[in-house]
Short mmCIF file of C-alpha atoms and ligand atoms in Angstrom, two decimals:
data_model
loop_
_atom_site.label_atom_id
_atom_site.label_comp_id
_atom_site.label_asym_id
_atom_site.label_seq_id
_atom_site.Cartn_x
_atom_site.Cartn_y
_atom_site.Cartn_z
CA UNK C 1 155.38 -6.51 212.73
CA UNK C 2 154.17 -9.28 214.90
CA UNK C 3 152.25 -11.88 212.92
CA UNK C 4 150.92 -14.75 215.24
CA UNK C 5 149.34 -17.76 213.59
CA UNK C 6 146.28 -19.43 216.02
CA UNK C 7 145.90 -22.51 213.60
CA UNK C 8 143.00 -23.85 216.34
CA UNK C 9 142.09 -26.80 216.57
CA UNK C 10 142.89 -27.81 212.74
CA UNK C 11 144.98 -29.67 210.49
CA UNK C 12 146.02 -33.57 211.31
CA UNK C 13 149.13 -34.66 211.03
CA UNK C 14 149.65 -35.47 207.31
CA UNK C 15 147.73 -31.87 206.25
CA UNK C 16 150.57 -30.19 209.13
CA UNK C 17 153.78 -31.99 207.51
CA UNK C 18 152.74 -30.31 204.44
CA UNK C 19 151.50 -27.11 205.80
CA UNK C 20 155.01 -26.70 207.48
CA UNK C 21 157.10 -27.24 204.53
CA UNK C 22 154.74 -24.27 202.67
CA UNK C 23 155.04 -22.08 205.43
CA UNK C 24 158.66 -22.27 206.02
CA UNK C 25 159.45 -21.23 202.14
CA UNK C 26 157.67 -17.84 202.50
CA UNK C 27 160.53 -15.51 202.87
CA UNK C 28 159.46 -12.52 205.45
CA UNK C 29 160.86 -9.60 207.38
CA UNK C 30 157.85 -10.07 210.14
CA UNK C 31 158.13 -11.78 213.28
CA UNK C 32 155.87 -15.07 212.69
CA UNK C 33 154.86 -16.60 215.45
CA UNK C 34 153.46 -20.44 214.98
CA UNK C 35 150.54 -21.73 217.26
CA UNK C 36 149.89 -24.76 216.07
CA UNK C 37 148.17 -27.87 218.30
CA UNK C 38 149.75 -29.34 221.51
CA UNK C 39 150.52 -32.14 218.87
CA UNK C 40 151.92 -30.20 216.29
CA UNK C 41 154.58 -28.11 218.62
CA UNK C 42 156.76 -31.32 218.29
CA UNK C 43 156.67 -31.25 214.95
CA UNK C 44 157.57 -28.03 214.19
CA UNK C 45 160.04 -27.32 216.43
CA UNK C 46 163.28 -28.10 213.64
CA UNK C 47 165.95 -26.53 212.86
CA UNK C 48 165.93 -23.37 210.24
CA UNK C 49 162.77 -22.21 210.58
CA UNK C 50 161.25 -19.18 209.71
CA UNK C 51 158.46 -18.77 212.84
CA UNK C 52 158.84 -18.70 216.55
CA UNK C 53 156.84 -21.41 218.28
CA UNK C 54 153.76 -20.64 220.11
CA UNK C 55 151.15 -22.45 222.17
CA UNK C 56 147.24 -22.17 222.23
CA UNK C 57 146.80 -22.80 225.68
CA UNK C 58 148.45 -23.71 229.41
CA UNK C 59 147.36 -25.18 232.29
CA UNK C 60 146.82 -22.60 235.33
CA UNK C 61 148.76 -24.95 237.33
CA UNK C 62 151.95 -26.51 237.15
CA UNK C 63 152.97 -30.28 236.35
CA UNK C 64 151.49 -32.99 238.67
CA UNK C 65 148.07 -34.46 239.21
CA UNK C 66 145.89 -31.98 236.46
CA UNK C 67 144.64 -34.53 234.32
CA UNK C 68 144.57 -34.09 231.04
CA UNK C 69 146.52 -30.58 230.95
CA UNK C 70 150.00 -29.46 229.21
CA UNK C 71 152.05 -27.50 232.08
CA UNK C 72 154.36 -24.33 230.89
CA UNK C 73 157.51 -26.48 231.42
CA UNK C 74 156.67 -28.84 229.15
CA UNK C 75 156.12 -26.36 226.94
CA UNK C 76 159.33 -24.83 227.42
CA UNK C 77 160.90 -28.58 226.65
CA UNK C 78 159.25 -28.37 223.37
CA UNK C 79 160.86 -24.51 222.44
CA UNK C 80 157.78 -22.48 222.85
CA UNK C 81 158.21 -18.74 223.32
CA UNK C 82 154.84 -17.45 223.19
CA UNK C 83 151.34 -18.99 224.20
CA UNK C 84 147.74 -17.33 223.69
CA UNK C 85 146.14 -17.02 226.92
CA UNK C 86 142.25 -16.29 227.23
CA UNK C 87 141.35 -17.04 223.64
CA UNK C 88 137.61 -15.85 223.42
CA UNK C 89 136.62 -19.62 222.37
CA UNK C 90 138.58 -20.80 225.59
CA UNK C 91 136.62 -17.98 227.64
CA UNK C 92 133.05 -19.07 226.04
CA UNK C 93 133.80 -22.97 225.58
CA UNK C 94 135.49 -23.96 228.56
CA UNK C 95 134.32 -21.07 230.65
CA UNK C 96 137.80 -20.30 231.42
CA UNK C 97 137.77 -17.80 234.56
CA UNK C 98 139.58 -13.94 234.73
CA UNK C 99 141.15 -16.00 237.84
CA UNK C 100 142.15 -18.55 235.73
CA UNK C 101 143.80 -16.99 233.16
CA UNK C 102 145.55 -14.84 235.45
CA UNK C 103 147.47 -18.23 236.95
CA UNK C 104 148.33 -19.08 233.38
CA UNK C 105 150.31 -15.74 232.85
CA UNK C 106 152.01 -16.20 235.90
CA UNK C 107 153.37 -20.34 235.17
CA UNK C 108 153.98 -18.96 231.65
CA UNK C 109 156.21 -16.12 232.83
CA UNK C 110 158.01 -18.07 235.06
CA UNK C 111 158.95 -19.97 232.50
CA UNK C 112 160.07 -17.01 230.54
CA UNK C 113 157.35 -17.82 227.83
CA UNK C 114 155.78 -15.02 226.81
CA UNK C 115 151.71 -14.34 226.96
CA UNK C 116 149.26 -13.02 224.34
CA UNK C 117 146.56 -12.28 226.08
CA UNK C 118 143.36 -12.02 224.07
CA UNK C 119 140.55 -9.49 225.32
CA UNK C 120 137.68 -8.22 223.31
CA UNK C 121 133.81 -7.69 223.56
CA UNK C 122 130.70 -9.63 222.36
CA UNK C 123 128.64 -7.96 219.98
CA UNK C 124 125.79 -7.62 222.82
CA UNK C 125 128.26 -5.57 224.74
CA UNK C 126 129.65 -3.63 221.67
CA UNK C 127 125.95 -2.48 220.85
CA UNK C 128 125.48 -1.82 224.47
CA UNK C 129 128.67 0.77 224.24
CA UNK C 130 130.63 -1.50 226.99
CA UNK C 131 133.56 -2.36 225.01
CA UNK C 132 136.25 -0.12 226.81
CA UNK C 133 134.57 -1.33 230.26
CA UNK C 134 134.99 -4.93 229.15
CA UNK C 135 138.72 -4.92 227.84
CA UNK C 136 139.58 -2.87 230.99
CA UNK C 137 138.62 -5.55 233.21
CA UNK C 138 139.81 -8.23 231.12
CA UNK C 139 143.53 -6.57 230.89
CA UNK C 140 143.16 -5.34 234.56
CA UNK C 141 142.26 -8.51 236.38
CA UNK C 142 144.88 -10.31 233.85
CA UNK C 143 148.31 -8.15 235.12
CA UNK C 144 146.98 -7.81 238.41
CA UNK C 145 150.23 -9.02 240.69
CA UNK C 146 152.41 -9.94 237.63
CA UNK C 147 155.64 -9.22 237.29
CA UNK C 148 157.42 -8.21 233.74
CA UNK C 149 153.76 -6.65 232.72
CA UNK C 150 155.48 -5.01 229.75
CA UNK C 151 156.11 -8.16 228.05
CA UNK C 152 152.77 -9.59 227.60
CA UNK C 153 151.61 -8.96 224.40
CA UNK C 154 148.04 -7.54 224.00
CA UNK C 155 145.70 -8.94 221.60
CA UNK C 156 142.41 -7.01 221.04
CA UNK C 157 139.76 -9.42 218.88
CA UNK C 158 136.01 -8.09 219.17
CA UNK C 159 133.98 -11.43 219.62
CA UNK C 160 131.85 -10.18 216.63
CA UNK C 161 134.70 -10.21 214.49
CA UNK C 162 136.12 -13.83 214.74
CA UNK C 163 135.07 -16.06 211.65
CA UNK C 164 132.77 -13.60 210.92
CA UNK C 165 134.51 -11.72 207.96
CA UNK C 166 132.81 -8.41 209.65
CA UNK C 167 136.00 -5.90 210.83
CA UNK C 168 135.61 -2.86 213.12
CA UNK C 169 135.83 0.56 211.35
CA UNK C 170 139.53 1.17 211.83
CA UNK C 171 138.86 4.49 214.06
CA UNK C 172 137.01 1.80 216.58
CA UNK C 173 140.25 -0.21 216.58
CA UNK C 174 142.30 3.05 216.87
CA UNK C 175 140.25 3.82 220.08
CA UNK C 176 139.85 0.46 221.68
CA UNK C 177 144.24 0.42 221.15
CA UNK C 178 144.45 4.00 222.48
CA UNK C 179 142.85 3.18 225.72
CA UNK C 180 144.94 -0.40 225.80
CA UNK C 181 148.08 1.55 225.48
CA UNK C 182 146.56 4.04 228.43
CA UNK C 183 147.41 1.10 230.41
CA UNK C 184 149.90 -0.52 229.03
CA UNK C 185 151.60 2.28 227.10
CA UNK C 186 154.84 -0.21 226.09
CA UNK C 187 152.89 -3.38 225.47
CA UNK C 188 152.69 -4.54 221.95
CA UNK C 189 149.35 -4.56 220.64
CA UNK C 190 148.07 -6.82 218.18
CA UNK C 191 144.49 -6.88 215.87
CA UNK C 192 142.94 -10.31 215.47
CA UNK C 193 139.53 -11.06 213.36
CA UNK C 194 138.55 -11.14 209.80
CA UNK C 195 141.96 -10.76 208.65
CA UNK C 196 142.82 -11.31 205.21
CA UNK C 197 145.16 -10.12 202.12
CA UNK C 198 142.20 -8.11 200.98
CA UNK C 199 141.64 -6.32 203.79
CA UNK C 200 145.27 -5.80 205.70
CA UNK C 201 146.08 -2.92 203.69
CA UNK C 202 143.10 -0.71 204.98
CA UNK C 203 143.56 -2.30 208.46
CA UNK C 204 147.47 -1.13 208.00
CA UNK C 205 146.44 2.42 208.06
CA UNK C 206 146.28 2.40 211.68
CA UNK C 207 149.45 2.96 212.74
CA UNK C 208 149.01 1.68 216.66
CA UNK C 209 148.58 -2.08 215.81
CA UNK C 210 151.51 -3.97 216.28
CA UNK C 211 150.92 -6.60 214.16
CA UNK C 212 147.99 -9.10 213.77
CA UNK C 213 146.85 -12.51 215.12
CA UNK C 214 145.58 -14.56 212.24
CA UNK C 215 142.79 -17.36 212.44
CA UNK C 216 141.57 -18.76 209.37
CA UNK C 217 144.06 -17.47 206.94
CA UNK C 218 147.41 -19.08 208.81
CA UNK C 219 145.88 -22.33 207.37
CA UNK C 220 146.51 -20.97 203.71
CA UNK C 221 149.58 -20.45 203.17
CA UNK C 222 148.88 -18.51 199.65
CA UNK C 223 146.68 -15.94 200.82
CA UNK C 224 148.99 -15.56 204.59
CA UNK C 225 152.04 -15.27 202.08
CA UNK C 226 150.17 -12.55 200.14
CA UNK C 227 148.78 -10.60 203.54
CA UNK C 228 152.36 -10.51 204.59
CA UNK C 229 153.33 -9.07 201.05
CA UNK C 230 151.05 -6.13 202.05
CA UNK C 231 152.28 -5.82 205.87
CA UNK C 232 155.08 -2.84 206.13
P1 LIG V 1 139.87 -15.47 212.24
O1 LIG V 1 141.09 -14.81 211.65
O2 LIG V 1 139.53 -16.78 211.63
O3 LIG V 1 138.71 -14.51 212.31
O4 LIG V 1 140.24 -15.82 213.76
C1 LIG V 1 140.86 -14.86 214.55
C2 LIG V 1 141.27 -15.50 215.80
O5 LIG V 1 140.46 -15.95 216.60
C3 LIG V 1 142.71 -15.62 216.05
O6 LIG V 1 142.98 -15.98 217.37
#
């Protein structure tokens, strides 16, 4: 399985150095993919480690006068072969546009860094039955004109279920990943919200997720080493 690790915006450097050295001793079979800050790629990018690096974020444009932004070929400098694009808190905080996170794919991919694009409905638009209308648009407008569509990786996180510790019924995730891989039918799909070691087991039982990306618990490393323990 895929097991991506969106550590946010958290842990400074000293609480990192020590994070990394737990991390790197759990022994898995699972792809892990680290996302820590812009700040913290440098520092995890040694030798013998256990993860794949990942990035949070990219700039839509490449490097030059964008003050203030990290460009996809400096993130290719630092070893980074994956990068969350269109985080839901990027969407609502910095009102990131469908046009804009369409440029980031592209830079990324022609860096050969691969996306995770994150799509997935508020709970307004879950109670107003619009979540296959809203992940539609999100994944159509997203690959529209891209090349290598196949390799972006698919996240689906409902809104309602970041932080929250409230999951969708797994037959609502089963459908939401059914009509993903409608179009997308080779994309890997991942589940991100809520999860924990206490829950993974139940959300295992749905055999179309991919893997997971993990908030909260890929800051502690106990309870990630445990959930990954539990992950086939
Ligand atoms: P939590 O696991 O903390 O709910 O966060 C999920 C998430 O937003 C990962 O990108």
């Amino acid at each position: 399985m895929i097991i991506a690790l969106n550590n946010k915006s958290n842990l400074n450097k000293g609480e990192f150095i020590n994070y990394l050295s737990q991390l790197n001793k759990i022994a898995t079979k699972h792809k892990i993919i680290l996302c820590p800050t812009f700040l913290n790629i440098p520092r995890a990018n040694i030798e013998n480690k256990n993860y794949l690096l990942g990035a949070q974020n990219v700039s839509s444009n490449s490097s030059g006068a964008f003050t203030g932004e990290i460009s996809a070929e400096q993130l290719k400098e630092e070893n980074v072969k994956y990068c969350i694009v269109g985080h839901s808190e990027r969407r609502l905080f910095q009102k990131e546009s469908l046009e804009e996170i369409s440029s980031k794919i592209k830079k990324l991919q022609e860096q050969n860094i691969i996306p995770i694009l994150c799509i997935g409905e508020t709970k307004e638009e879950k109670e107003a039955n619009k979540t296959i209308d809203v992940i539609k648009r999100e994944i159509l407008s997203a690959i529209e004109d891209q090349k290598n569509i196949e390799e972006i990786i698919l996240a689906y996180e409902p809104i309602w279920a970041i932080g929250t510790g409230v999951i969708p019924k797994n037959e609502e995730i089963k459908k939401v990943i059914s009509e993903i891989k409608k179009i997308l039918p080779s994309n890997k799909v991942l589940y991100g919200g809520s999860c924990n070691e206490n829950n993974i087991e139940e959300l295992n039982k749905v055999t179309e997720i991919d893997g997971y990306l993990l908030g909260g618990i890929s800051l502690k490393t106990n309870s990630l080493q445990e959930l990954l323990l539990k992950c086939n």
